[in-house]
Short mmCIF file of C-alpha atoms in Angstrom, two decimals:
data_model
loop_
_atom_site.label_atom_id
_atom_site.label_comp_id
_atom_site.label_asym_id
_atom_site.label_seq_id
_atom_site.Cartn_x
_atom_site.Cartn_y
_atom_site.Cartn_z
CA UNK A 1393 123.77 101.55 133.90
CA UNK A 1394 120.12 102.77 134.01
CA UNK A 1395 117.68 100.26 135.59
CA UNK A 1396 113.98 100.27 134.48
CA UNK A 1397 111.17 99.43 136.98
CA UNK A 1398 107.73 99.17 136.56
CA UNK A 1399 107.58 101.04 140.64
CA UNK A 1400 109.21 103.55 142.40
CA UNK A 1401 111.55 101.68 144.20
CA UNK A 1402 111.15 101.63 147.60
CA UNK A 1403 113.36 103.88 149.61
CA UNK A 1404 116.01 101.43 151.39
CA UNK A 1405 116.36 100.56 147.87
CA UNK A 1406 117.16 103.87 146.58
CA UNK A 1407 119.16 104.59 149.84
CA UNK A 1408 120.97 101.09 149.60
CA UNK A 1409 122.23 102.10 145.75
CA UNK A 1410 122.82 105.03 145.23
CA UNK A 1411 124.92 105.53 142.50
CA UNK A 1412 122.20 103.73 140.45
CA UNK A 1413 119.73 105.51 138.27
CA UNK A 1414 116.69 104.23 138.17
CA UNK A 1415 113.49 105.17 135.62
CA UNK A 1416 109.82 104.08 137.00
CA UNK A 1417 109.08 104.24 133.27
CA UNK A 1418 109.84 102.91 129.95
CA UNK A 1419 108.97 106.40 128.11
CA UNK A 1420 111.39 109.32 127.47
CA UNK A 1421 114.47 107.51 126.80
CA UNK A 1422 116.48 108.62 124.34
CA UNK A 1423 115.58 107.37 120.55
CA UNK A 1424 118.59 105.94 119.92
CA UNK A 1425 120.76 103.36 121.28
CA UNK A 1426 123.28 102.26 119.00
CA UNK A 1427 126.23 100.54 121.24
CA UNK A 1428 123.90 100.54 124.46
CA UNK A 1429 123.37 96.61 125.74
CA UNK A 1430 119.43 96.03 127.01
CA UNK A 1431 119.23 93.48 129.99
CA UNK A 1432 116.09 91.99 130.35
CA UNK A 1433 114.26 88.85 132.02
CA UNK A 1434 111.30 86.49 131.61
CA UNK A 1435 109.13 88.76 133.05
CA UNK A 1436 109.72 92.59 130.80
CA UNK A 1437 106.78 93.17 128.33
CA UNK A 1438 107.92 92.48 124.87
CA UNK A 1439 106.91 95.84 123.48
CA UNK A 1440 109.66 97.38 125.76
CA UNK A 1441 112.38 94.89 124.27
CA UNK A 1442 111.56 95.39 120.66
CA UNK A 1443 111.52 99.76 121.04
CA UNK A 1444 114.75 99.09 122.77
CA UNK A 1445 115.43 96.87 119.74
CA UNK A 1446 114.38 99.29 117.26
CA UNK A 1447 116.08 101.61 118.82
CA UNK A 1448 119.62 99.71 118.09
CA UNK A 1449 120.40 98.57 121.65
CA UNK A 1450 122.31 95.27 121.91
CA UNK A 1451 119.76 92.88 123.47
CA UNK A 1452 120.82 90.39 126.46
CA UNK A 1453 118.30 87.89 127.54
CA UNK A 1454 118.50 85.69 130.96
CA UNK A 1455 117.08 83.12 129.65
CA UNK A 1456 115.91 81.06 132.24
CA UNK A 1457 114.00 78.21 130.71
CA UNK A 1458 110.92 79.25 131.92
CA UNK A 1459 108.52 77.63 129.66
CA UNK A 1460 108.34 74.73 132.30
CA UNK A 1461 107.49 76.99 135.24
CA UNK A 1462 104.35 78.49 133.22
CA UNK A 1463 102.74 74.93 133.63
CA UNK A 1464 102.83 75.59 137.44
CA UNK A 1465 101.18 79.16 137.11
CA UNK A 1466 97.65 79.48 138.81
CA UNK A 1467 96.43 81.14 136.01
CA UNK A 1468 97.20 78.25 133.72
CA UNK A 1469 95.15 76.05 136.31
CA UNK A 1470 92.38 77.50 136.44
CA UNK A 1471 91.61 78.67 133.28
CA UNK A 1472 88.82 77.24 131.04
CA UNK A 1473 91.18 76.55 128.42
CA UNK A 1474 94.74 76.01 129.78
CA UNK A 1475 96.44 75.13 126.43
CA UNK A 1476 95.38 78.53 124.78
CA UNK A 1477 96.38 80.39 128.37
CA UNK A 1478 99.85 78.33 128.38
CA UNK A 1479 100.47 79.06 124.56
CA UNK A 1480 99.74 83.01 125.20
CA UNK A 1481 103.20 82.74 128.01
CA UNK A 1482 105.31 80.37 125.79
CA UNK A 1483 104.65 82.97 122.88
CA UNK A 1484 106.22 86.04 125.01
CA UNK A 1485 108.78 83.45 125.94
CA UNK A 1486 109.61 82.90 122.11
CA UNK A 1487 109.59 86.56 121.56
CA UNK A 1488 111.31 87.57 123.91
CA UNK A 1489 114.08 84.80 122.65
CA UNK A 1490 113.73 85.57 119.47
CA UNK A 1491 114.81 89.28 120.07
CA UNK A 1492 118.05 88.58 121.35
CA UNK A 1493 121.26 88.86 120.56
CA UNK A 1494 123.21 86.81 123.32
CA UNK A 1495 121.88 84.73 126.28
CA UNK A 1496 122.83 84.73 129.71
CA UNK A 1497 122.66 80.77 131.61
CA UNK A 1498 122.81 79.56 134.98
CA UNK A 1499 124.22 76.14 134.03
CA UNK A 1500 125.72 73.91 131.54
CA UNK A 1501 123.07 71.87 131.37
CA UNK A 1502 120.66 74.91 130.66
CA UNK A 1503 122.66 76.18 127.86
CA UNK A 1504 121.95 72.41 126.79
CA UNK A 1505 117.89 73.10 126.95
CA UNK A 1506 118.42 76.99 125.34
CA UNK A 1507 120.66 74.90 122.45
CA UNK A 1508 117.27 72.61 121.63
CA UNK A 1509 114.93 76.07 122.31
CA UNK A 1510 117.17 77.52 119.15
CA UNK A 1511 116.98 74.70 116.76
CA UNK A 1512 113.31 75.57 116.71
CA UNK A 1513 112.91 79.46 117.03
CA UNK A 1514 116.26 80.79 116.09
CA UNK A 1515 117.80 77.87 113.05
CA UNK A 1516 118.47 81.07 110.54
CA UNK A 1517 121.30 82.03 113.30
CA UNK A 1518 122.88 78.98 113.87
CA UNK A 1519 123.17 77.86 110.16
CA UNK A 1520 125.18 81.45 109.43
CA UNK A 1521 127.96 80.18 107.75
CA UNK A 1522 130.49 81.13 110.35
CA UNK A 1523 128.79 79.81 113.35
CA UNK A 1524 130.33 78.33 115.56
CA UNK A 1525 128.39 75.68 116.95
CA UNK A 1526 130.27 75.86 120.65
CA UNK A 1527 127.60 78.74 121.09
CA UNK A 1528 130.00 80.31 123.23
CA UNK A 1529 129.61 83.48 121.44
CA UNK A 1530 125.79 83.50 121.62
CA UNK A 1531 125.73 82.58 125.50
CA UNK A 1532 127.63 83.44 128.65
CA UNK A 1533 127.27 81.06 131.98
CA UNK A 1534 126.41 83.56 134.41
CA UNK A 1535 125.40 81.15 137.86
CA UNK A 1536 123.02 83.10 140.32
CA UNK A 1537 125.48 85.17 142.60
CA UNK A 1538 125.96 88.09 144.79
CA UNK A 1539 127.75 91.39 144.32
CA UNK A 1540 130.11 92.94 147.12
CA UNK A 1541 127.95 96.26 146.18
CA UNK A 1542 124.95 94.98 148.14
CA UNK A 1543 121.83 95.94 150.53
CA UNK A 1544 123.87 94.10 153.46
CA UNK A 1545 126.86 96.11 153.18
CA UNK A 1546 125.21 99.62 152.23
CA UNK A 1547 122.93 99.32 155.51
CA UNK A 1548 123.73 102.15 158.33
CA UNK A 1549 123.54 100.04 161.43
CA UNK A 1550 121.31 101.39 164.09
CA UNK A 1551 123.58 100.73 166.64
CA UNK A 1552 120.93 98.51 167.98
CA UNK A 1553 121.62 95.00 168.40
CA UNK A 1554 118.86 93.24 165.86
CA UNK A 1555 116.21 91.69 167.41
CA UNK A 1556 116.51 87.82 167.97
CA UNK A 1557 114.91 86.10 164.37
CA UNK A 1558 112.83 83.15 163.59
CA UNK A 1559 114.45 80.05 163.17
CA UNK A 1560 114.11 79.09 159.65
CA UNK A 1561 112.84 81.19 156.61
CA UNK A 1562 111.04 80.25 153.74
CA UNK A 1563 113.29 82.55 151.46
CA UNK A 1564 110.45 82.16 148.49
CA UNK A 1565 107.60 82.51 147.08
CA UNK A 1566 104.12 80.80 147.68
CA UNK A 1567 103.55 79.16 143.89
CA UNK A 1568 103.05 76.00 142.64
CA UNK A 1569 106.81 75.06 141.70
CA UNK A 1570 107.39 75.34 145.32
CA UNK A 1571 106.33 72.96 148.03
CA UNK A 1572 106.24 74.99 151.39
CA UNK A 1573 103.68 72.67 152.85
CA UNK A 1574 106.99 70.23 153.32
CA UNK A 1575 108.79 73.24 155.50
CA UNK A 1576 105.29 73.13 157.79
CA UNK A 1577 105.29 69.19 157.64
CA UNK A 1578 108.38 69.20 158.75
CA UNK A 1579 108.55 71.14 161.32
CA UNK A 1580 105.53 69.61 162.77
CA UNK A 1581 107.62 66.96 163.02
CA UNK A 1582 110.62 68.59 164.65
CA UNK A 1583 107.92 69.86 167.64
CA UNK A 1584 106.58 66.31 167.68
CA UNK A 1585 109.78 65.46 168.74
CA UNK A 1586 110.17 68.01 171.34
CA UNK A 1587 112.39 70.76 169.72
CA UNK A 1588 111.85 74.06 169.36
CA UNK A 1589 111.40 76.19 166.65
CA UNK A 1590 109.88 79.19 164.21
CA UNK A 1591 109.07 78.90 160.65
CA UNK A 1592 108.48 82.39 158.61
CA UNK A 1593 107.23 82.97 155.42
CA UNK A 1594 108.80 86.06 154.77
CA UNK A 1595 106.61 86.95 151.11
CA UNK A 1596 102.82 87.52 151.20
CA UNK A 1597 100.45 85.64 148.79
CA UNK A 1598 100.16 88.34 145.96
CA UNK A 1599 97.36 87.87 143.65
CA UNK A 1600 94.64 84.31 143.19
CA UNK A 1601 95.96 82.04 146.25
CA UNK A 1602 98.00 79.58 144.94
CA UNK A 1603 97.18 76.17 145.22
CA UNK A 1604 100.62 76.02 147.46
CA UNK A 1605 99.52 78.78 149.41
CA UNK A 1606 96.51 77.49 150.39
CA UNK A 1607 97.95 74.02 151.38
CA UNK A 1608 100.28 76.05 153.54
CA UNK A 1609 97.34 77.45 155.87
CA UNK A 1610 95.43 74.28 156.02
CA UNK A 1611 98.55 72.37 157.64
CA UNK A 1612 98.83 75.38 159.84
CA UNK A 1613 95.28 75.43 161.12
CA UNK A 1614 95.19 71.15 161.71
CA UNK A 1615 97.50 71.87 163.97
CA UNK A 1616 96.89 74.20 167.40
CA UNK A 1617 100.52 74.02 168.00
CA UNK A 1618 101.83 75.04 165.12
CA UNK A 1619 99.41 78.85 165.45
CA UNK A 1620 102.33 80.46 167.37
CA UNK A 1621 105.35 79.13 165.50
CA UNK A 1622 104.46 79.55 162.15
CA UNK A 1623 104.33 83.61 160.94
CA UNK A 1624 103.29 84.77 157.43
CA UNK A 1625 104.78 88.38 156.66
CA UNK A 1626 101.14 89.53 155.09
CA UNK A 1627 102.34 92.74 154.50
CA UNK A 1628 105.66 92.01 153.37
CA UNK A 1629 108.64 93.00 154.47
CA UNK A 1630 110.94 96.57 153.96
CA UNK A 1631 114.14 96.39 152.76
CA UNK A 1632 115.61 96.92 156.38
CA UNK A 1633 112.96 94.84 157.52
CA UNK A 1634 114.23 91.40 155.80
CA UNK A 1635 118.00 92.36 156.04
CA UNK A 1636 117.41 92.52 160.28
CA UNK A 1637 115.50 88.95 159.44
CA UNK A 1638 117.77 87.33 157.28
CA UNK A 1639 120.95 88.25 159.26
CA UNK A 1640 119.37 86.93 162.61
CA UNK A 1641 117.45 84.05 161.35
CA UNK A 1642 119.40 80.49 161.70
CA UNK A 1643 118.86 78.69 158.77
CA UNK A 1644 116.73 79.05 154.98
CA UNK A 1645 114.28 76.36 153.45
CA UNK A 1646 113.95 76.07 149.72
CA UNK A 1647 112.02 72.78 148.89
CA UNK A 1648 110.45 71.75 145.81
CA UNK A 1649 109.04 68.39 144.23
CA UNK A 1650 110.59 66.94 141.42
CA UNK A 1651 110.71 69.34 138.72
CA UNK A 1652 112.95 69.60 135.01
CA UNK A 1653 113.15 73.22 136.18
CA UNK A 1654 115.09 72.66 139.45
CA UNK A 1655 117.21 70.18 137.85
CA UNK A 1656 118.10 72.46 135.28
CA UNK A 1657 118.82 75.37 137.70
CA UNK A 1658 118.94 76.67 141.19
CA UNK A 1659 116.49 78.82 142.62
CA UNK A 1660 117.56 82.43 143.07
CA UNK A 1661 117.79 81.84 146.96
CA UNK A 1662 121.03 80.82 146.51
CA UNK A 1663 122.49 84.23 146.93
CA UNK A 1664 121.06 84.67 150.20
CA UNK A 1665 123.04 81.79 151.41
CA UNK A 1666 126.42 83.16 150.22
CA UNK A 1667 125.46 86.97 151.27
CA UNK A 1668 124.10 85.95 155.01
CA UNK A 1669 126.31 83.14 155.30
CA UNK A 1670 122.74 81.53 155.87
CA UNK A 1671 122.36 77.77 155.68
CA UNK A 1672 119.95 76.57 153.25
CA UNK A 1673 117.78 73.11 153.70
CA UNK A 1674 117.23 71.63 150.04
CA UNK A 1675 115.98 68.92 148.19
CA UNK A 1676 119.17 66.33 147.35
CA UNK A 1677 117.66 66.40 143.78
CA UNK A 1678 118.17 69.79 142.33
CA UNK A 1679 120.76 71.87 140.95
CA UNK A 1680 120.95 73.44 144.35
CA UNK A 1681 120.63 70.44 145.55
CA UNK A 1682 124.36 69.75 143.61
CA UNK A 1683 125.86 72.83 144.78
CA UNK A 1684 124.69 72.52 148.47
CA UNK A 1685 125.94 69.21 148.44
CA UNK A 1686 129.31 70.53 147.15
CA UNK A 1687 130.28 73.34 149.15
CA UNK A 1688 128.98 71.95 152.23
CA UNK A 1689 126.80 74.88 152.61
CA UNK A 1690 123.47 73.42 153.63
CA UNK A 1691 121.70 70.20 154.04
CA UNK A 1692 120.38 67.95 151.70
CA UNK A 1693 117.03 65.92 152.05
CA UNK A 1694 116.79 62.76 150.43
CA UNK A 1695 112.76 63.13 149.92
CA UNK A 1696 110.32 65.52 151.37
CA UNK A 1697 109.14 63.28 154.04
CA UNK A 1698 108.04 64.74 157.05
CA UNK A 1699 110.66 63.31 158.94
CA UNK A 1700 113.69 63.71 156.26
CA UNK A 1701 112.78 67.56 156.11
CA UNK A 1702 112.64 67.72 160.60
CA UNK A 1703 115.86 65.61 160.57
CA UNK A 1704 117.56 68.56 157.79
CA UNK A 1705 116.12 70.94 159.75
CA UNK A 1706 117.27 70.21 163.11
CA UNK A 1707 120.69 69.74 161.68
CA UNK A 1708 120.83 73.41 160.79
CA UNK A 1709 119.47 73.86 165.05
CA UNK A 1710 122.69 72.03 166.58
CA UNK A 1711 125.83 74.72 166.88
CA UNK A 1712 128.55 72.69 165.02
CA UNK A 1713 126.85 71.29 162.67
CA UNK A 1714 125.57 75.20 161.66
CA UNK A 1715 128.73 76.86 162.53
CA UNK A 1716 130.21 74.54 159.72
CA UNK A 1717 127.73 75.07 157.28
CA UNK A 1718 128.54 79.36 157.83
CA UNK A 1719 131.90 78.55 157.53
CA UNK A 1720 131.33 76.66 154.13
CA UNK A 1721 129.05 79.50 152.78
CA UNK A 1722 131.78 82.30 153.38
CA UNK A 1723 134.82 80.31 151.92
CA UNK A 1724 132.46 79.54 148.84
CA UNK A 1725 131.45 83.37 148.76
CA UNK A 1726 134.08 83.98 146.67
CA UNK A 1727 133.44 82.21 143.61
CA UNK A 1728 129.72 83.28 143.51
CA UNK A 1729 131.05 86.92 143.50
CA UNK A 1730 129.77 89.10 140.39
CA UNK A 1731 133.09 91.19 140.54
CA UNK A 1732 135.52 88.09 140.25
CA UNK A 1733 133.29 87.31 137.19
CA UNK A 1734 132.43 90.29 135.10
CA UNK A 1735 135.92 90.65 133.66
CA UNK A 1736 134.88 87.37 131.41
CA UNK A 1737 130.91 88.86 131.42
CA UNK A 1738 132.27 92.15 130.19
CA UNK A 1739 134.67 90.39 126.97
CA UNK A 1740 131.71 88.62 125.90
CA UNK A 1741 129.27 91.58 126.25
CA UNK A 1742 131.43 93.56 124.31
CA UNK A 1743 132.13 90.69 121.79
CA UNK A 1744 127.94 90.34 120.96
CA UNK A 1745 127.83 93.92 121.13
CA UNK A 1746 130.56 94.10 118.13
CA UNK A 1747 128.96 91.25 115.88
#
């Protein structure tokens, strides 16, 4: 497996996996690629996919129905025409569908949406005369998990005990599809009420300020109290860095409004619960929202109230409540685990790679 990165990856990464060879390029590979498979995302340029195309590589897309998150995108919102800015995305999007030969999904219900995405883009494919309409051959349900190979267990311990962590982590980013204003609402709340606790936002604000990210620091700054227990990682975080956060911190908050996206499904924080045995505070409406109600690995809120997100949070704060939810997250571990699924991954792979 080569893996291609715009970046030199950071060292701890490089450390963490080293057995993986990595390319900070997308020149000098070799011309051709006949029975090579090319995994890509929502986010690799589409001149990349079709030399590796061209190049007769097997294409896999995970195809995260991301059409609905480019409506959140700053860039959209502030531009002087947002239709022709949202129609330059959703046109990479197509492409980059288009180009495929097989589709990884997160969900049944997105391999629904993809279905309706291919009755548009893709109909020459699915009215081959030997289709079959299941789709199973075009798509493989791949939910967002963990791999035993991973930065937690390739860390050298210090010998060190860790430093005590914050409270609760915002394990995401600062756009629009999230809400973190909620996580600083709430916990407003939860001092109003006389307990105690920290709030980090462990990404920085990378390019224009979001309109979430700037909602974020105005609840912070009505507030004197909340100054010394709120912390935004500016500089962002090393690999080490987060790992001593995440293992040390007591609970994660992933909140969103009302979104198709969420419902479809869950946001990639999902792994950090499983890997750090973290519990994660969610919205009950969600995909997440499903599987934290499920396994018993978190907390649902019924809204994002103020006082529904303190009363999640301060679930997460009392020992048996928490000790519970840890226990949940490492008996679910399991069935999140990439190695109890590739076996399947690796048939089908092999099965689009033969058509």
């Amino acid at each position: 497996m080569l893996v291609l990165t715009p970046d030199v990856p950071h060292t701890d990464v490089l450390e963490t996996w080293t057995a993986t060879p990595w390319k900070a390029t997308y020149e000098g590979l070799a011309p051709k690629m006949d029975g090579d498979i090319y995994l890509y995302g929502f986010a690799t340029p589409t001149d990349s996919i079709k030399r590796f195309k061209e190049a007769g590589a097997t294409l896999i897309f995970d195809a995260i129905v991301w059409p609905l998150e480019y409506t959140t995108y700053q860039r959209v919102h502030n531009s002087s025409n947002r239709p022709a800015e949202y129609r330059e995305l959703l046109d990479d999007y197509l492409t980059r569908l288009r180009l495929a030969d097989g589709y990884f999904v997160a969900s049944e219900l997105e391999k629904q949406v993809l279905t309706g995405l291919l009755t548009t883009c893709r109909f020459d494919v699915l009215l081959e005369p030997a289709r079959d309409m299941s789709l199973d051959d075009l798509m493989c349900l791949l939910p967002v998990g963990y791999s035993e190979r991973n930065e937690r267990t390739g860390l050298k311990p210090s010998g060190e005990p860790p430093a005590p962590g914050p409270d609760f982590v915002w394990n995401g980013g600062l756009w629009n599809h999230y809400s973190p204003v909620t996580a600083v609402r709430g916990l407003r709340s939860l001092l109003h009420a006389g307990h105690e606790a920290d709030l980090w936002f462990l990404y920085p604000q990378r390019g224009t300020p979001t309109t979430a990210y700037r909602a974020v620091q105005e609840a912070v700054a009505a507030d004197p109290r909340l100054a010394r227990h709120v912390t935004f990682c500016q500089g962002g975080l090393s690999l080490m860095g987060r790992i001593a956060v995440m293992e040390t911190a007591r609970a994660a908050l992933c909140l969103y409004e009302p979104h198709a996206l969420w419902d479809l499904c869950p946001p990639m924080r999902l792994r950090e619960t499983v890997l750090y045995r973290l519990p994660v505070v969610a919205p009950r409406r969600s995909a997440l929202g499903d599987i934290v109600s499920t396994q018993g690995f978190g907390v649902t809120t019924a809204s994002l109230s103020a006082d529904d997100v303190a009363a999640a949070m301060l679930a997460c704060l009392q020992d048996q409540p928490a000790a519970k939810m840890r226990g949940a997250a490492e008996a679910a571990a399991e069935a999140f685990r990439y190695e109890t699924m590739m076996p399947g991954v690796t048939t089908w792979m092999d099965q689009v790679r033969a058509r």
